Coordinates of C-alpha atoms in Angstrom, one line a residue:
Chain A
X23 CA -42.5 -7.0 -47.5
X24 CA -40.2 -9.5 -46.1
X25 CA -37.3 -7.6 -46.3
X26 CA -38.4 -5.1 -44.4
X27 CA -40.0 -7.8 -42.2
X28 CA -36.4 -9.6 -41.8
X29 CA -34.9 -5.7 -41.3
X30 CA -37.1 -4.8 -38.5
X31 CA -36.5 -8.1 -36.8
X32 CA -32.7 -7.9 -37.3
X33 CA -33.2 -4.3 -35.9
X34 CA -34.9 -5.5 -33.2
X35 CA -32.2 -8.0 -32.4
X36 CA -29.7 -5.8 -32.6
X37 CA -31.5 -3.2 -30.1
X38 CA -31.8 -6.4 -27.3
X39 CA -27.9 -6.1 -27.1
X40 CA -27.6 -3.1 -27.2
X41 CA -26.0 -1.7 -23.4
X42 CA -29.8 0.3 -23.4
X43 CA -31.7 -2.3 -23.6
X44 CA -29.8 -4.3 -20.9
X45 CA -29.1 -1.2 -18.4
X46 CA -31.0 -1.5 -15.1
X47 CA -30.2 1.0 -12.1
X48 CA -27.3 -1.0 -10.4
X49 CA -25.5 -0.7 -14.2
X50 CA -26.1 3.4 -13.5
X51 CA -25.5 3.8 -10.1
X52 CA -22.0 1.5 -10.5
X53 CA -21.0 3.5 -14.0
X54 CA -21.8 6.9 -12.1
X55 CA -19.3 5.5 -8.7
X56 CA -16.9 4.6 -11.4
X57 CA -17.1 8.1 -12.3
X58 CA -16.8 9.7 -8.9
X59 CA -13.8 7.7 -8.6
X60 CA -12.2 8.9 -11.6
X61 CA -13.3 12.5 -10.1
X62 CA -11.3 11.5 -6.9
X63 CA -8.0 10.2 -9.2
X64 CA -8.0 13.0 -11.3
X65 CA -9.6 16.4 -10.0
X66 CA -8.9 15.8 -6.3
X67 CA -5.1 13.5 -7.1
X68 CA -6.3 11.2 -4.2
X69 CA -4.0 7.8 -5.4
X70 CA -4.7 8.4 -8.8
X71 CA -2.3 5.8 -10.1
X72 CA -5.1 3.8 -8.4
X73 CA -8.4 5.4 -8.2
X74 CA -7.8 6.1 -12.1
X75 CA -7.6 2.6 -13.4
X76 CA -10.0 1.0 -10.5
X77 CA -12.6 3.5 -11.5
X78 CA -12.4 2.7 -15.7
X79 CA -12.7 -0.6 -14.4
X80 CA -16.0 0.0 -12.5
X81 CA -17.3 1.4 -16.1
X82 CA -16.0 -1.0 -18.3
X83 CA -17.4 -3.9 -15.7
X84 CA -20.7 -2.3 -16.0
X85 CA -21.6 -2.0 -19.3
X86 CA -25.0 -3.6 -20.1
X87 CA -24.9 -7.1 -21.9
X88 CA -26.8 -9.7 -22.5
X89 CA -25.1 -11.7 -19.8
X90 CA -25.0 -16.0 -20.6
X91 CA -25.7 -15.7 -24.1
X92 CA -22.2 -16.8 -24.7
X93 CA -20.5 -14.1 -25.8
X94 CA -17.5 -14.0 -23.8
X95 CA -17.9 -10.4 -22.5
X96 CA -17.8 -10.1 -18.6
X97 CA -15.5 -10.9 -16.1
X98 CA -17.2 -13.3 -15.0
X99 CA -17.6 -15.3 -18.5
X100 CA -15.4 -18.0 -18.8
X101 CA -13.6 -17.6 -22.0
X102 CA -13.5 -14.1 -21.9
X103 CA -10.4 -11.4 -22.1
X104 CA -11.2 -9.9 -18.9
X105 CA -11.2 -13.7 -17.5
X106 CA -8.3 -14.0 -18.1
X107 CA -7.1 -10.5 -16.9
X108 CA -8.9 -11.6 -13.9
X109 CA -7.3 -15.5 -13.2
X110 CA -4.4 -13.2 -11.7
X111 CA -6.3 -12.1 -8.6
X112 CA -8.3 -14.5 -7.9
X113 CA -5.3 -17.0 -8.1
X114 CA -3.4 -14.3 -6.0
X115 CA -0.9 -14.0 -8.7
X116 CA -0.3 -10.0 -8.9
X117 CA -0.2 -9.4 -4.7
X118 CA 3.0 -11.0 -4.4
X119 CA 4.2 -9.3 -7.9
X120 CA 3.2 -5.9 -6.5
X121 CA 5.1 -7.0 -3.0
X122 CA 8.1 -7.3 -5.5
X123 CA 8.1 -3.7 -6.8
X124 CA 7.4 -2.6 -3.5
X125 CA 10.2 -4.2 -2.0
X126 CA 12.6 -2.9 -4.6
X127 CA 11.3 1.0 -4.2
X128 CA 11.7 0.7 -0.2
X129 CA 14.1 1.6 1.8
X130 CA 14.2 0.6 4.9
X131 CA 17.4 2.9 6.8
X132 CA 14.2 4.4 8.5
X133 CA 13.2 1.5 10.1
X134 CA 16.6 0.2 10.8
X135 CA 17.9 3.8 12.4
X136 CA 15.2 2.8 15.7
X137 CA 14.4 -0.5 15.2
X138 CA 11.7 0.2 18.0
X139 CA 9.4 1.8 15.9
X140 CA 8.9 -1.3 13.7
X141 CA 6.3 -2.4 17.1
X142 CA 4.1 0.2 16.3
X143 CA 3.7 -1.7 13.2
X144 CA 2.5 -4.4 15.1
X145 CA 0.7 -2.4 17.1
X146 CA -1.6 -0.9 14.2
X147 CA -2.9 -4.6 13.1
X148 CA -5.4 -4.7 16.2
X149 CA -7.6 -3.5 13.5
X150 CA -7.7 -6.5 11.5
X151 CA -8.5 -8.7 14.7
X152 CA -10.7 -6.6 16.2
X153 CA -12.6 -6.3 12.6
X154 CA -12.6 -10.0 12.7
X155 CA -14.9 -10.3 15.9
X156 CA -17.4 -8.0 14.7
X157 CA -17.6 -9.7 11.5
X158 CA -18.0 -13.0 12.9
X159 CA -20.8 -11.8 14.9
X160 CA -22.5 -10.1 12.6
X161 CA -22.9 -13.4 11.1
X162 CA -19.7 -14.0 8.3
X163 CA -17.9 -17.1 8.3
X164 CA -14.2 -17.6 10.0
X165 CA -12.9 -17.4 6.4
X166 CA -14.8 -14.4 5.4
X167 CA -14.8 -12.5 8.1
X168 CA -10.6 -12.4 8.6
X169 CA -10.8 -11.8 4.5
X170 CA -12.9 -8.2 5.6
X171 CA -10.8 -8.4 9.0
X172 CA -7.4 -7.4 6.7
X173 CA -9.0 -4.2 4.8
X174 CA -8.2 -3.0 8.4
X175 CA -4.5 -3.6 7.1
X176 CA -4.7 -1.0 4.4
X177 CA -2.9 -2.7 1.7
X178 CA -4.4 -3.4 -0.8
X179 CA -2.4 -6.5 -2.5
X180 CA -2.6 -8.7 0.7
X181 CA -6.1 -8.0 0.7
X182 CA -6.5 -9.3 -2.3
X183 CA -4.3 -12.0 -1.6
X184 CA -5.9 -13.8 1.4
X185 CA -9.4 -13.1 0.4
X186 CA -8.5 -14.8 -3.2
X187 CA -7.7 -17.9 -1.0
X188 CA -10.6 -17.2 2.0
X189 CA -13.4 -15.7 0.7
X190 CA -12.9 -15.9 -3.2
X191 CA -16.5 -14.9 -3.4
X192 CA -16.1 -11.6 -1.7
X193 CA -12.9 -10.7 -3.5
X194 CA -14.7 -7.3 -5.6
X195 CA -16.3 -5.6 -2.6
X196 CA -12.8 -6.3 -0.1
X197 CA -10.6 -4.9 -3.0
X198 CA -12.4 -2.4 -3.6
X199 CA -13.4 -1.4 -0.2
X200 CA -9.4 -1.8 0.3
X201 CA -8.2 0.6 -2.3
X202 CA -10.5 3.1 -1.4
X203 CA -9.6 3.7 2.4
X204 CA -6.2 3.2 1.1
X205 CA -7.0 6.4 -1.2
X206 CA -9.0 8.1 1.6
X207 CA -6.0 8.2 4.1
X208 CA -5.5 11.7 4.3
X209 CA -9.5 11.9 5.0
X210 CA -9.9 9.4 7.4
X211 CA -6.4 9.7 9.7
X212 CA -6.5 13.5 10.4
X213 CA -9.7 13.3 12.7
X214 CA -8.7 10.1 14.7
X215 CA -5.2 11.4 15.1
X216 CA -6.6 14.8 16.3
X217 CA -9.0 13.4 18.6
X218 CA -6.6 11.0 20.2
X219 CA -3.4 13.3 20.5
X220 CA -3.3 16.5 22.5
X221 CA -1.1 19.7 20.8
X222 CA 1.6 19.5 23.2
X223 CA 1.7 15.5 21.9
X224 CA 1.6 16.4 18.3
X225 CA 4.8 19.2 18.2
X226 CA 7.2 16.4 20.4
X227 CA 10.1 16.4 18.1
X228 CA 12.1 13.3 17.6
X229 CA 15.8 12.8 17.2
X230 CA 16.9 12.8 13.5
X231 CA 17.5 8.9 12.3
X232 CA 21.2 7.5 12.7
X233 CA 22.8 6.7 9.2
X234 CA 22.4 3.3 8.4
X235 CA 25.0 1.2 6.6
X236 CA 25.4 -0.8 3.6
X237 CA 25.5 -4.0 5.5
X238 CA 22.5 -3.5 8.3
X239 CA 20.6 -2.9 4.6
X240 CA 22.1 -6.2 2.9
X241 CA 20.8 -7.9 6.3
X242 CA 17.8 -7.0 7.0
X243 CA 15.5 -8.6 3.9
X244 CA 17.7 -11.8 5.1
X245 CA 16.7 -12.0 8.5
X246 CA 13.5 -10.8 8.0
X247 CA 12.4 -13.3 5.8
X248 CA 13.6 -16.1 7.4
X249 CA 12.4 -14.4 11.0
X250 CA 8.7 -14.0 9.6
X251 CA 8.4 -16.6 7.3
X252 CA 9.5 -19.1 9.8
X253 CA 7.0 -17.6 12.2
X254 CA 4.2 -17.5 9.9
X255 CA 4.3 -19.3 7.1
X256 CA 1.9 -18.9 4.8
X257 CA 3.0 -14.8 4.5
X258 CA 5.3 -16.4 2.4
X259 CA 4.6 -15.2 -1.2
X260 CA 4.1 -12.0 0.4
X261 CA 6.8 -12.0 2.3
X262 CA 9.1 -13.7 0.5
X263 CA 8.5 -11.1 -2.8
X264 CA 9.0 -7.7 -0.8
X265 CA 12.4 -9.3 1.0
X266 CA 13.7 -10.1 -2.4
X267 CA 13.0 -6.9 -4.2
X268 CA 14.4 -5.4 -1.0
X269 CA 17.5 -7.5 -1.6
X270 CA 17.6 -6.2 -4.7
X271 CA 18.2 -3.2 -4.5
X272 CA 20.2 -3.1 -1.4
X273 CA 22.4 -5.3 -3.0
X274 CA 23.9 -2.8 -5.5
X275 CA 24.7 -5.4 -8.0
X276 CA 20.7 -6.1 -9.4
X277 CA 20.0 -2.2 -10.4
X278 CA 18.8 -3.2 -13.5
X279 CA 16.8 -6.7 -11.7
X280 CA 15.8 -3.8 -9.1
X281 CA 14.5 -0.9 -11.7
X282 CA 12.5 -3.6 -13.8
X283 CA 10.8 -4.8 -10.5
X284 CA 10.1 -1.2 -9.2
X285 CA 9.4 0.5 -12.3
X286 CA 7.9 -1.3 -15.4
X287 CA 7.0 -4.8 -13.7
X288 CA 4.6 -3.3 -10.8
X289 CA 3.3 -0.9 -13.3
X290 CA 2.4 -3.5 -15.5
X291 CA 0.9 -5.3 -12.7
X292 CA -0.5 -2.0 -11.0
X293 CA -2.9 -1.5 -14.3
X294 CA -3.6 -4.8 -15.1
X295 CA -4.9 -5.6 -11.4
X296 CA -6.7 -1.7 -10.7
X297 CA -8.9 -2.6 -14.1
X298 CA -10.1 -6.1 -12.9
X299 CA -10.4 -5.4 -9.9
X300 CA -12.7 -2.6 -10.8
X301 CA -14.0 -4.9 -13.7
X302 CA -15.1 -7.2 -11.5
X303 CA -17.8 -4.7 -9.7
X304 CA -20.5 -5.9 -12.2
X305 CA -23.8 -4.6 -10.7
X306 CA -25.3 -7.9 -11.0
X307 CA -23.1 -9.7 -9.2
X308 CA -21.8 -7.1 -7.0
X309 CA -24.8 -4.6 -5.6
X310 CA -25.2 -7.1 -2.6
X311 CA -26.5 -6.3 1.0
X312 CA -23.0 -8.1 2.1
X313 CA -20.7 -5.7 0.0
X314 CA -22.4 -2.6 2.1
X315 CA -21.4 -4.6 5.0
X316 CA -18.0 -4.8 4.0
X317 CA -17.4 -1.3 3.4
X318 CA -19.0 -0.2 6.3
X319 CA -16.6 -3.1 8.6
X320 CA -13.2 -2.1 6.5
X321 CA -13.9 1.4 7.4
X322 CA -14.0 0.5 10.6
X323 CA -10.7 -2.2 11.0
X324 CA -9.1 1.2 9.1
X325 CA -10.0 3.5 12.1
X326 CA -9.5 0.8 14.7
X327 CA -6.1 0.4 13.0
X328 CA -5.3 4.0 13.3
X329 CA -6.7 4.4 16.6
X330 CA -4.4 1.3 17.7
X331 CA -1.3 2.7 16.4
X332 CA -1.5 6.6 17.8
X333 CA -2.6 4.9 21.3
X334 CA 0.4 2.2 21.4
X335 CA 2.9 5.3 20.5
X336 CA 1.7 6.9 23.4
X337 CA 1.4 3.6 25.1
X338 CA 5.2 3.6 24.6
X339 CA 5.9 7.5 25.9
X340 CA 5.0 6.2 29.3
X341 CA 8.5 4.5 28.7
X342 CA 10.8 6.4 27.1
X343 CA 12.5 9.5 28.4
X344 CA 13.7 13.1 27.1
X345 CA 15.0 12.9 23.4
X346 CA 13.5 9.4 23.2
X347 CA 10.2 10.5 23.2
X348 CA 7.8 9.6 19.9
X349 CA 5.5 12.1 18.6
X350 CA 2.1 9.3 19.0
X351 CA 1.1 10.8 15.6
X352 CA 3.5 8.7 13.7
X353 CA 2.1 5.3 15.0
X354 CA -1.2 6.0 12.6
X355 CA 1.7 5.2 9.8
X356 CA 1.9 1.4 11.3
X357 CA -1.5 0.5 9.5
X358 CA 0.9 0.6 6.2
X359 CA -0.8 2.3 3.0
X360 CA 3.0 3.1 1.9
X361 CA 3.6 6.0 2.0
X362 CA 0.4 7.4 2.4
X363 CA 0.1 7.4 6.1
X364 CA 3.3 8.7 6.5
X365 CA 2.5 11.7 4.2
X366 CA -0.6 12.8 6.5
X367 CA 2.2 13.0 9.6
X368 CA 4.3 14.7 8.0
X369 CA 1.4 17.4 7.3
X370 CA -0.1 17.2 10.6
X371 CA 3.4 17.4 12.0
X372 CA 4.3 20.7 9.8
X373 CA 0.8 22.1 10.5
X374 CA 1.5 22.5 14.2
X375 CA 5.1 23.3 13.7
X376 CA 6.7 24.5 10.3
X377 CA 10.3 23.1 11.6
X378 CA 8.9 19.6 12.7
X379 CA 9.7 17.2 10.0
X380 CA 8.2 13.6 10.5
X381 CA 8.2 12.0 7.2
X382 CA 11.4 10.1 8.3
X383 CA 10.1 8.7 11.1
X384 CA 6.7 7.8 10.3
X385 CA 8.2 5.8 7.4
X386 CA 9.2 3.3 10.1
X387 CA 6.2 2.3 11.5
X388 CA 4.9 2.5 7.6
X389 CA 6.7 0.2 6.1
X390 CA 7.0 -1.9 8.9
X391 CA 3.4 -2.3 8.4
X392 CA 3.3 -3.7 5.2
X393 CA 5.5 -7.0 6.6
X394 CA 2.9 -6.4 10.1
X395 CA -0.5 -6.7 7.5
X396 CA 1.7 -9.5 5.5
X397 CA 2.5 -11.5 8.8
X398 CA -1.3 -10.7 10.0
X399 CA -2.4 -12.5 6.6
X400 CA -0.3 -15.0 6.7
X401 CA -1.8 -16.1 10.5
X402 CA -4.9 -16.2 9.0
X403 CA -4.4 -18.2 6.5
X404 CA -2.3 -20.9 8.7
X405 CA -5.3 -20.6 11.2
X406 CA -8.3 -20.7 8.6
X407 CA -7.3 -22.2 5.7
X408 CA -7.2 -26.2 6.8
X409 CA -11.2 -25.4 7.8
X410 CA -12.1 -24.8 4.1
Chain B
X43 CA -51.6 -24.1 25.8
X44 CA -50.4 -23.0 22.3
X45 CA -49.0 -19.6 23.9
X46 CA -46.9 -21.4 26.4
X47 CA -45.1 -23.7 23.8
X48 CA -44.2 -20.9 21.5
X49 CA -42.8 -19.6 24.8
X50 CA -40.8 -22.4 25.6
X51 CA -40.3 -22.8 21.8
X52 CA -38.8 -19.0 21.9
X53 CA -37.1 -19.6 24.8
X54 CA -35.1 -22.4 23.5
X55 CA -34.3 -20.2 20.2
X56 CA -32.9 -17.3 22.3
X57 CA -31.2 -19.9 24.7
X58 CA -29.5 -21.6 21.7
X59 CA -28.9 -18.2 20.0
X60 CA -27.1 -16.8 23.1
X61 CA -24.9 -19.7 23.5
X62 CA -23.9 -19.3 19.8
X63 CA -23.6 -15.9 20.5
X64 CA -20.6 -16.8 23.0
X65 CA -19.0 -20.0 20.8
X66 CA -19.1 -17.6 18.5
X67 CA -17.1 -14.5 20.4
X68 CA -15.0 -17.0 22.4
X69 CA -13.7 -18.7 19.2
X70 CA -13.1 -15.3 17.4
X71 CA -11.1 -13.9 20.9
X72 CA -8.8 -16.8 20.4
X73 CA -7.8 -16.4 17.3
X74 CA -7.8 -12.6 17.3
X75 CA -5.7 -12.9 20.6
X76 CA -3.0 -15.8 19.4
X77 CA -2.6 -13.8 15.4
X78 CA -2.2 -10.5 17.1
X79 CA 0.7 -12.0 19.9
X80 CA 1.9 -13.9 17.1
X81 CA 2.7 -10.6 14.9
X82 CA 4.0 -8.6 18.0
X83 CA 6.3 -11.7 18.3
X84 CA 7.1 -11.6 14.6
X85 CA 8.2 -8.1 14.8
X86 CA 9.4 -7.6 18.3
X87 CA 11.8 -10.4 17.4
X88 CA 12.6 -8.7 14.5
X89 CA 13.5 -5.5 15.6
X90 CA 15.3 -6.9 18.7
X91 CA 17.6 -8.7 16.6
X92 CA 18.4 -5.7 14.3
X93 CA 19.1 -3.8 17.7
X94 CA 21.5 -6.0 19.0
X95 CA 23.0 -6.6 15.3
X96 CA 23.8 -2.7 14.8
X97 CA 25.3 -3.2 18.0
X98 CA 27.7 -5.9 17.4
X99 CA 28.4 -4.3 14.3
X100 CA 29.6 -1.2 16.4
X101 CA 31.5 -2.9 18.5
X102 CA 33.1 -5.0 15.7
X103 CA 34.3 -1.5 13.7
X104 CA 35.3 -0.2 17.5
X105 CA 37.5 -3.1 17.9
X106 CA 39.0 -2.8 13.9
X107 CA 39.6 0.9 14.2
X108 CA 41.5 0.4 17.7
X109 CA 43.5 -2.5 16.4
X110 CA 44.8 0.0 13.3
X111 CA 45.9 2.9 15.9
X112 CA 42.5 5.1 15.1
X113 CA 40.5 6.5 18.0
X114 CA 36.7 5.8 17.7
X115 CA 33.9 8.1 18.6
X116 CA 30.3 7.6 19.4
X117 CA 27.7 9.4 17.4
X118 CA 24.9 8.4 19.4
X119 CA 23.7 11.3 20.5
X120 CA 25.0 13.7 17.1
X121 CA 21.9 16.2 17.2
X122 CA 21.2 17.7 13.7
X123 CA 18.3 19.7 13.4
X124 CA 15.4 18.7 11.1
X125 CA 16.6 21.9 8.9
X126 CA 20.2 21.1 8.7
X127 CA 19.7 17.6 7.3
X128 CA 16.7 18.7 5.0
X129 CA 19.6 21.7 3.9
X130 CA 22.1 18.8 3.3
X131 CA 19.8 16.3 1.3
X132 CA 18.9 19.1 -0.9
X133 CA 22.1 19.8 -1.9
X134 CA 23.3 16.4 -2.2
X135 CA 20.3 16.3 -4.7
X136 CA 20.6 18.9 -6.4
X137 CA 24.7 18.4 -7.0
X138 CA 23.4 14.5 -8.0
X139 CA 21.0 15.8 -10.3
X140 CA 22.8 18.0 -11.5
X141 CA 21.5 21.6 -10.8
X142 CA 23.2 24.3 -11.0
X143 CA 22.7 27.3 -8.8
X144 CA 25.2 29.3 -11.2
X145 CA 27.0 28.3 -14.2
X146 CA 30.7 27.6 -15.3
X147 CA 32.2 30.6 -15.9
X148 CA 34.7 29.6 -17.7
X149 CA 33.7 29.7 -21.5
X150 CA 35.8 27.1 -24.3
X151 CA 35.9 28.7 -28.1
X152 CA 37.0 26.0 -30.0
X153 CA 38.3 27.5 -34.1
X154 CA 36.4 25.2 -36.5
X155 CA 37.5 24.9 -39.5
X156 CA 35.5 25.1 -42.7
X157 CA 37.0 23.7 -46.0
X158 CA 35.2 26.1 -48.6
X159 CA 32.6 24.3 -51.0
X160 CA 30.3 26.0 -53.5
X161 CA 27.4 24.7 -51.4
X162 CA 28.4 26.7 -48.5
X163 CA 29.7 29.7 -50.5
X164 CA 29.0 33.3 -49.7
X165 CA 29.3 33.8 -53.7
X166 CA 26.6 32.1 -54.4
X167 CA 24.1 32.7 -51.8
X168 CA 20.6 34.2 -52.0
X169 CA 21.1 37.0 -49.3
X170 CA 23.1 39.3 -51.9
X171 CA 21.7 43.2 -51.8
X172 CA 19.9 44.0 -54.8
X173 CA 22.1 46.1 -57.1
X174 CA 21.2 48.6 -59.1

């Protein structure tokens, strides 16, 4: 009788960590968005080298445990794997890594062919400030609100990056609310580039970029670190990364330096920060009335900042003359999201004429909104940090 | 009596509210104002220096090429349409890659030479017709 006695009871342990009997509805509805996302990666290829391992992160985040029993499971359990896995965004370790391989896969010529484009870079940032009133109305701290303020950025690792040193606490919901629009680009653009351009506007065809030489290349990550870092400071690991992988490859002497930073290094990083990220979406901590808030204010900073950028293009038309002229579409590329944004142009732009070929010239405002969302961070941090 | 000092009471709230309200908004304009002129600044400068740096480095190769006896010509306004250049890239690609829209026609036969061993031998093989 008392084996069976000590059976049952070891059964019935057993059953009270089991994921069933620790499940509650935010576990479900998180494991089932986890799910959609791997639908969106997979079946529907929106950023699937992102979506993919955000959305096995989600799952693996929310599977039921008995949570403070001390076994070392969650993210948020000191001691644990994922911890660990973790300590690299919310130190704000893998952002400037990622900046690194994205440095060394860009090329800048398109930027440097008419230099003038990189303003609509600029130009597509209003989102983040803009973003950062509301928020601080709605009632968010300084620190919190510019951490949602930079979704508006759409990049993902700088995201991460200044709301690791902001808002550490609303890290999950800004990452993920930041990879998301990132992956819904070619959702969210079209409209607001539509509504905002007329047809006439949208088949303007620009004058094909100049070649650019090996020097101008060699130059640029030079200057422009020591321009924008000198301007704002604390984009420095940011900045700082994306020049030197830049450098790398331009340099023509660091193509192996260059292929480990742009292939196996951000891939590494890539998975390692897509499955904590998601990881760290653990119902309990995450299912909050804030984190609605968030997404609903990064979606917003991301259609400010397209808004911004189309309306600055034509902003500049008034300006330029004949040949000159920008088709406004490609300043929706300035709110980064490499290359994304530029992609969506370049289909608009061969939708309403199949010789129109914009790729090349939304890059420019693209890329140069990367070091725009870097600088943008950067600000904030030099503005909002000393308050914390 | 009670009536009018929640009145006053609520009056002060939405008095203090309002004026929070506007710290609030003011202080979120100034930042918002001074980060977004500071990145404009950041990458105006930026892109006015790389203007004026392509420049000089035209200028510079203008003054080389005429010191060595070579004329020097502006490309500025070289119009290739969007097809042309897609054309050029594509072939540039394919010839770096490696594709081949035909193949050499010119074919190599190289004699080998087989020393005979009884491993290799015809002799011994198993393909031999069945005789009768």
């Amino acid at each position: 009788m008392d084996v069976l006695e000590q059976l049952w009871s070891g059964f019935q342990t057993f059953v009270q960590y089991t994921g069933f009997a620790n499940a509650t509805l935010g576990h479900i509805a998180m494991i089932a968005a986890g799910s959609f996302f791997l639908y969106l990666g997979i079946k529907k290829e929106f950023e699937p080298l992102l979506l993919v391992p955000i959305g096995f992160g989600i799952i693996i985040g929310n599977i039921p445990f008995v949570e403070g029993a001390g076994l070392q499971l969650g993210i948020y359990e000191e001691g644990s794997v994922l911890s660990y896995l973790y300590y690299g965004v919310t130190k704000g370790i893998y952002p400037p890594l990622i900046f690194l391989g994205i440095g060394a896969m860009t090329d800048f010529s398109a930027l440097l062919s008419n230099p003038k484009l990189m303003i609509l870079g600029a130009a597509a940032q209003v989102g983040i400030f803009l973003t950062f009133i509301v928020a601080l109305l709605l009632g968010f701290t300084e620190q919190q609100a510019a951490a949602i303020g930079i979704i508006g950025g759409a990049d993902g690792p700088t995201a991460i990056f200044l709301s690791s040193k902001l808002a550490p606490e609303l890290i999950g919901a800004i990452a993920i609310a930041a990879y998301s629009y990132m992956a819904l680009v070619p959702v969210i653009q079209p409209p607001i580039i539509k509504l905002l351009t007329s047809d006439k506007e949208r088949k303007i065809k620009m004058k094909p970029p100049r070649s650019v030489s090996k020097l101008e290349k060699i130059m640029f990550p030079i200057v422009g670190l020591l321009l924008t870092t000198f301007i704002s400071p604390g984009g420095l690991p940011l900045l700082g990364m994306l020049f030197f992988g830049n450098l790398l490859k331009e340099s023509g002497v660091t193509k192996r330096l260059a292929d480990t930073a742009a292939k196996p290094l951000i891939d590494i990083v890539t998975i390692l920060l897509g499955l904590t990220v998601g990881a760290s979406t653990q119902a309990t901590t995450f299912l909050t009335p804030e984190s609605i808030g968030i997404f609903v204010l990064g979606a917003v900073s991301f259609m400010i900042a397209t808004a911004g950028g189309v309306l600055f293009a034509k902003f500049m038309n008034l300006f330029l003359k004949g040949d000159n002229k920008l088709n406004p579409m490609i300043g929706a590329a300035g709110v980064s999201a490499v290359p994304d944004s530029a992609r969506v142009v370049q289909h608009l732009g061969i939708k309403e004429d199949p010789s129109n070929y914009l790729l090349m010239h939304a890059m420019a405002p693209n890329v140069s909104g990367v070091i725009g969302s870097a600088v943008a961070a950067g600000i904030m941090l030099s503005l909002l940090l000393k308050v914390v | 009596m009670d009536t009018l000092n929640t009145a006053v009471q609520q009056a002060g709230e939405t008095a203090q509210n309002s004026k929070e309200f506007w710290t609030v908004l003011n202080d979120g304009l100034i930042i918002s104002i001074l980060g977004y002129a500071i990145v404009f600044m950041a990458l105006v400068g930026l892109s006015v220096f790389m203007i004026y740096f392509t420049k000089l480095l035209k200028l510079n190769l203008k003054k080389k090429l005429e010191q060595s006896g070579h004329e020097s010509t502006e490309n500025d306004d070289l119009d290739i349409p969007g097809e042309v250049t897609a054309a050029i890239a594509t072939a540039l690609n394919q010839h770096f890659a490696e594709i081949h829209d035909f193949e050499n026609t010119v074919i190599t036969i190289q004699k080998v030479q087989r020393p005979y061993s009884p491993w290799s031998s015809k002799i011994y093989g198993l393909r031999h017709s069945p005789r009768n």
